[in-house]
Each structure stands twice: as structure tokens, then as C-alpha cells.
XYZ file of N, CA and C in Angstrom:
216
model
N 60.560 -8.251 25.589
C 61.991 -8.310 26.099
C 61.303 -7.617 27.202
N 61.527 -8.480 28.365
C 60.875 -8.073 29.822
C 61.563 -7.578 30.445
N 61.138 -6.742 31.716
C 61.815 -5.770 32.142
C 62.844 -6.079 33.192
N 63.328 -7.662 33.303
C 64.100 -7.435 33.756
C 65.323 -7.512 32.482
N 65.330 -7.896 31.226
C 66.234 -7.514 30.271
C 66.468 -6.352 30.144
N 65.313 -5.894 30.355
C 65.826 -4.028 29.938
C 66.484 -3.677 30.949
N 66.405 -3.966 32.282
C 67.331 -3.488 33.110
C 68.511 -3.940 33.506
N 68.933 -5.004 32.546
C 70.283 -5.958 32.779
C 71.297 -4.616 32.415
N 71.357 -3.821 31.687
C 72.450 -3.292 31.258
C 72.884 -1.770 32.362
N 71.501 -1.823 33.504
C 72.045 -0.788 33.797
C 73.010 -1.071 35.059
N 73.730 0.031 35.966
C 74.384 -0.082 36.885
C 74.042 0.991 37.859
N 74.351 1.005 39.025
C 74.175 1.899 39.924
C 75.142 3.091 40.024
N 74.390 4.067 40.741
C 75.078 5.615 40.635
C 77.107 5.063 41.580
N 76.381 4.444 42.153
C 77.835 3.986 43.543
C 78.917 3.404 42.369
N 78.460 2.513 41.692
C 79.254 2.163 40.547
C 80.126 3.109 39.424
N 79.104 3.746 39.402
C 80.387 5.018 38.627
C 80.595 6.552 39.204
N 80.537 7.051 40.137
C 80.768 8.283 40.634
C 81.747 8.274 41.072
N 82.673 9.422 40.874
C 84.378 9.679 40.889
C 84.431 10.370 42.575
N 85.525 10.659 42.179
C 86.040 11.314 43.612
C 86.203 12.380 42.904
N 85.989 13.793 44.089
C 86.009 15.078 43.299
C 87.535 15.038 42.557
N 88.336 14.907 43.450
C 90.264 14.611 42.809
C 89.538 14.290 41.625
N 89.553 13.353 41.497
C 89.971 12.452 39.657
C 88.869 13.302 38.497
N 87.418 14.233 39.273
C 86.840 14.347 37.874
C 87.790 15.921 38.240
N 88.344 16.798 38.655
C 88.942 17.740 38.565
C 90.535 17.620 37.825
N 90.594 16.188 37.959
C 92.366 15.960 37.126
C 91.479 15.454 35.334
N 90.399 15.174 35.369
C 89.806 15.096 33.905
C 89.796 16.261 33.636
N 89.213 17.397 34.412
C 89.226 18.271 33.426
C 90.068 18.959 33.202
N 91.489 19.275 33.939
C 92.711 19.710 33.595
C 93.025 19.173 32.285
N 92.625 18.113 32.040
C 93.002 17.030 30.762
C 92.198 17.723 29.820
N 91.019 18.462 29.791
C 90.210 18.825 28.934
C 89.410 17.822 28.493
N 89.236 16.628 29.552
C 88.049 15.534 28.901
C 86.324 16.233 29.336
N 85.853 16.002 28.335
C 84.327 15.830 29.165
C 83.812 14.942 30.717
N 82.742 15.664 31.348
C 82.659 14.806 32.221
C 80.766 15.313 32.793
N 80.196 14.275 33.185
C 78.942 14.269 33.221
C 78.695 14.926 35.010
N 78.167 15.584 35.220
C 77.898 15.976 36.611
C 76.129 16.130 37.257
N 75.914 15.393 38.055
C 74.749 14.983 38.435
C 74.539 15.352 39.576
N 73.032 15.962 40.048
C 72.848 16.605 40.550
C 72.190 15.569 41.704
N 71.085 15.725 42.704
C 70.651 14.649 43.765
C 69.303 14.149 43.580
N 69.109 12.979 43.538
C 68.029 12.580 43.020
C 66.859 13.092 43.593
N 66.657 13.578 44.442
C 65.678 14.280 45.575
C 65.145 16.157 44.988
N 66.686 16.145 43.878
C 66.464 17.516 43.657
C 65.878 17.416 42.289
N 66.748 17.752 41.077
C 65.896 17.905 39.797
C 66.871 16.410 38.994
N 67.352 15.739 39.378
C 67.822 14.560 39.248
C 68.180 14.603 37.760
N 68.783 15.410 37.193
C 69.670 15.150 36.043
C 71.128 15.381 36.426
N 71.613 15.401 35.096
C 73.052 15.510 34.683
C 73.654 16.542 33.679
N 74.274 17.658 33.804
C 75.320 18.381 32.952
C 76.625 17.611 32.101
N 76.736 18.009 30.502
C 77.835 17.086 30.137
C 78.796 18.618 30.286
N 79.915 18.522 30.782
C 80.560 19.649 31.252
C 81.863 19.211 30.762
N 82.424 20.661 29.934
C 83.477 20.822 29.929
C 84.593 22.197 30.027
N 85.582 22.067 30.492
C 85.824 23.427 30.770
C 86.449 24.704 29.751
N 85.929 25.616 30.085
C 86.122 26.734 28.906
C 87.328 26.631 27.699
N 88.114 26.595 28.613
C 89.867 26.734 27.475
C 90.074 25.282 26.642
N 88.920 24.440 26.721
C 88.629 22.761 25.939
C 87.405 23.293 25.103
N 86.876 24.315 25.159
C 85.760 23.679 24.481
C 85.689 24.527 22.769
N 86.406 23.312 21.865
C 86.901 23.386 20.830
C 85.270 23.045 19.788
N 85.409 24.032 18.848
C 84.099 23.634 17.963
C 83.832 22.044 17.807
N 84.038 21.232 17.916
C 84.011 19.747 17.639
C 83.856 19.266 19.319
N 83.948 19.999 20.496
C 83.282 19.888 21.663
C 82.141 20.455 21.620
N 81.499 21.545 20.747
C 80.623 22.086 21.286
C 79.641 21.062 20.048
N 79.876 20.546 19.040
C 79.191 19.898 18.378
C 78.622 18.485 19.051
N 79.293 17.759 19.365
C 79.715 16.744 20.361
C 78.121 17.077 21.545
N 78.211 18.021 22.092
C 77.032 18.461 23.043
C 75.645 18.557 22.335
N 76.072 19.348 21.049
C 74.744 19.637 20.501
C 73.838 18.296 19.932
N 75.044 17.277 19.570
C 74.422 16.404 18.954
C 74.142 14.821 19.676
N 75.002 15.063 21.168
C 74.857 13.439 21.663
C 73.662 14.107 23.101
N 73.959 15.162 23.438
C 73.638 15.818 24.777
C 72.046 16.720 24.861
N 72.071 17.222 23.517
C 70.975 17.948 22.987
C 70.780 19.154 24.073
N 70.605 18.811 24.974
C 69.768 20.079 25.802
C 70.787 21.848 25.291
N 70.488 22.423 26.730
C 70.621 23.989 26.310
C 72.346 23.936 26.717
N 73.524 24.705 25.691
C 74.828 24.553 26.122
C 74.712 25.705 26.394
N 75.722 26.256 27.333
C 75.826 27.047 28.445
C 77.246 27.766 28.443
N 77.921 28.604 27.986
C 79.046 29.039 28.297
C 79.529 30.004 29.555
């Protein structure tokens, strides 16, 4: 597989970023979202869900798929 083929699936941040209002609405509905910091900082993302929606299933999803620290 060439480097071009490996990168073919990638999309830019500008293509997926959402307005803050959209993210807040998703949070109100209990949906997880990824909150990313600046490229010049740690350049990482955190999987976030509001505490009132943090069920055992949601925490298990975070542990299984996101793999980092789970903070409450």
C-alpha cells in the first residue's frame, strides 16, 4: 500500500469540526463527542459525555475503544 493510499481515507479537521452550539446540543441529548485541543498544544482528543449520561455501557465503550484515562 502506498503512502497516498494510506492517506486516502483521511479528512481534514475543517471537514468535521462542529459549531459549539451543535456540540452543546449533542451533549444535551447524551451523545458522546470528541473534544480536541490545538495542534500546537498536546494535539489530542478527549471522548466526552455529560456525567448524567455516563452509564456503565458508556464507560465500557470509553474503556474499550478510547483506551485512555477515564475521568469523572
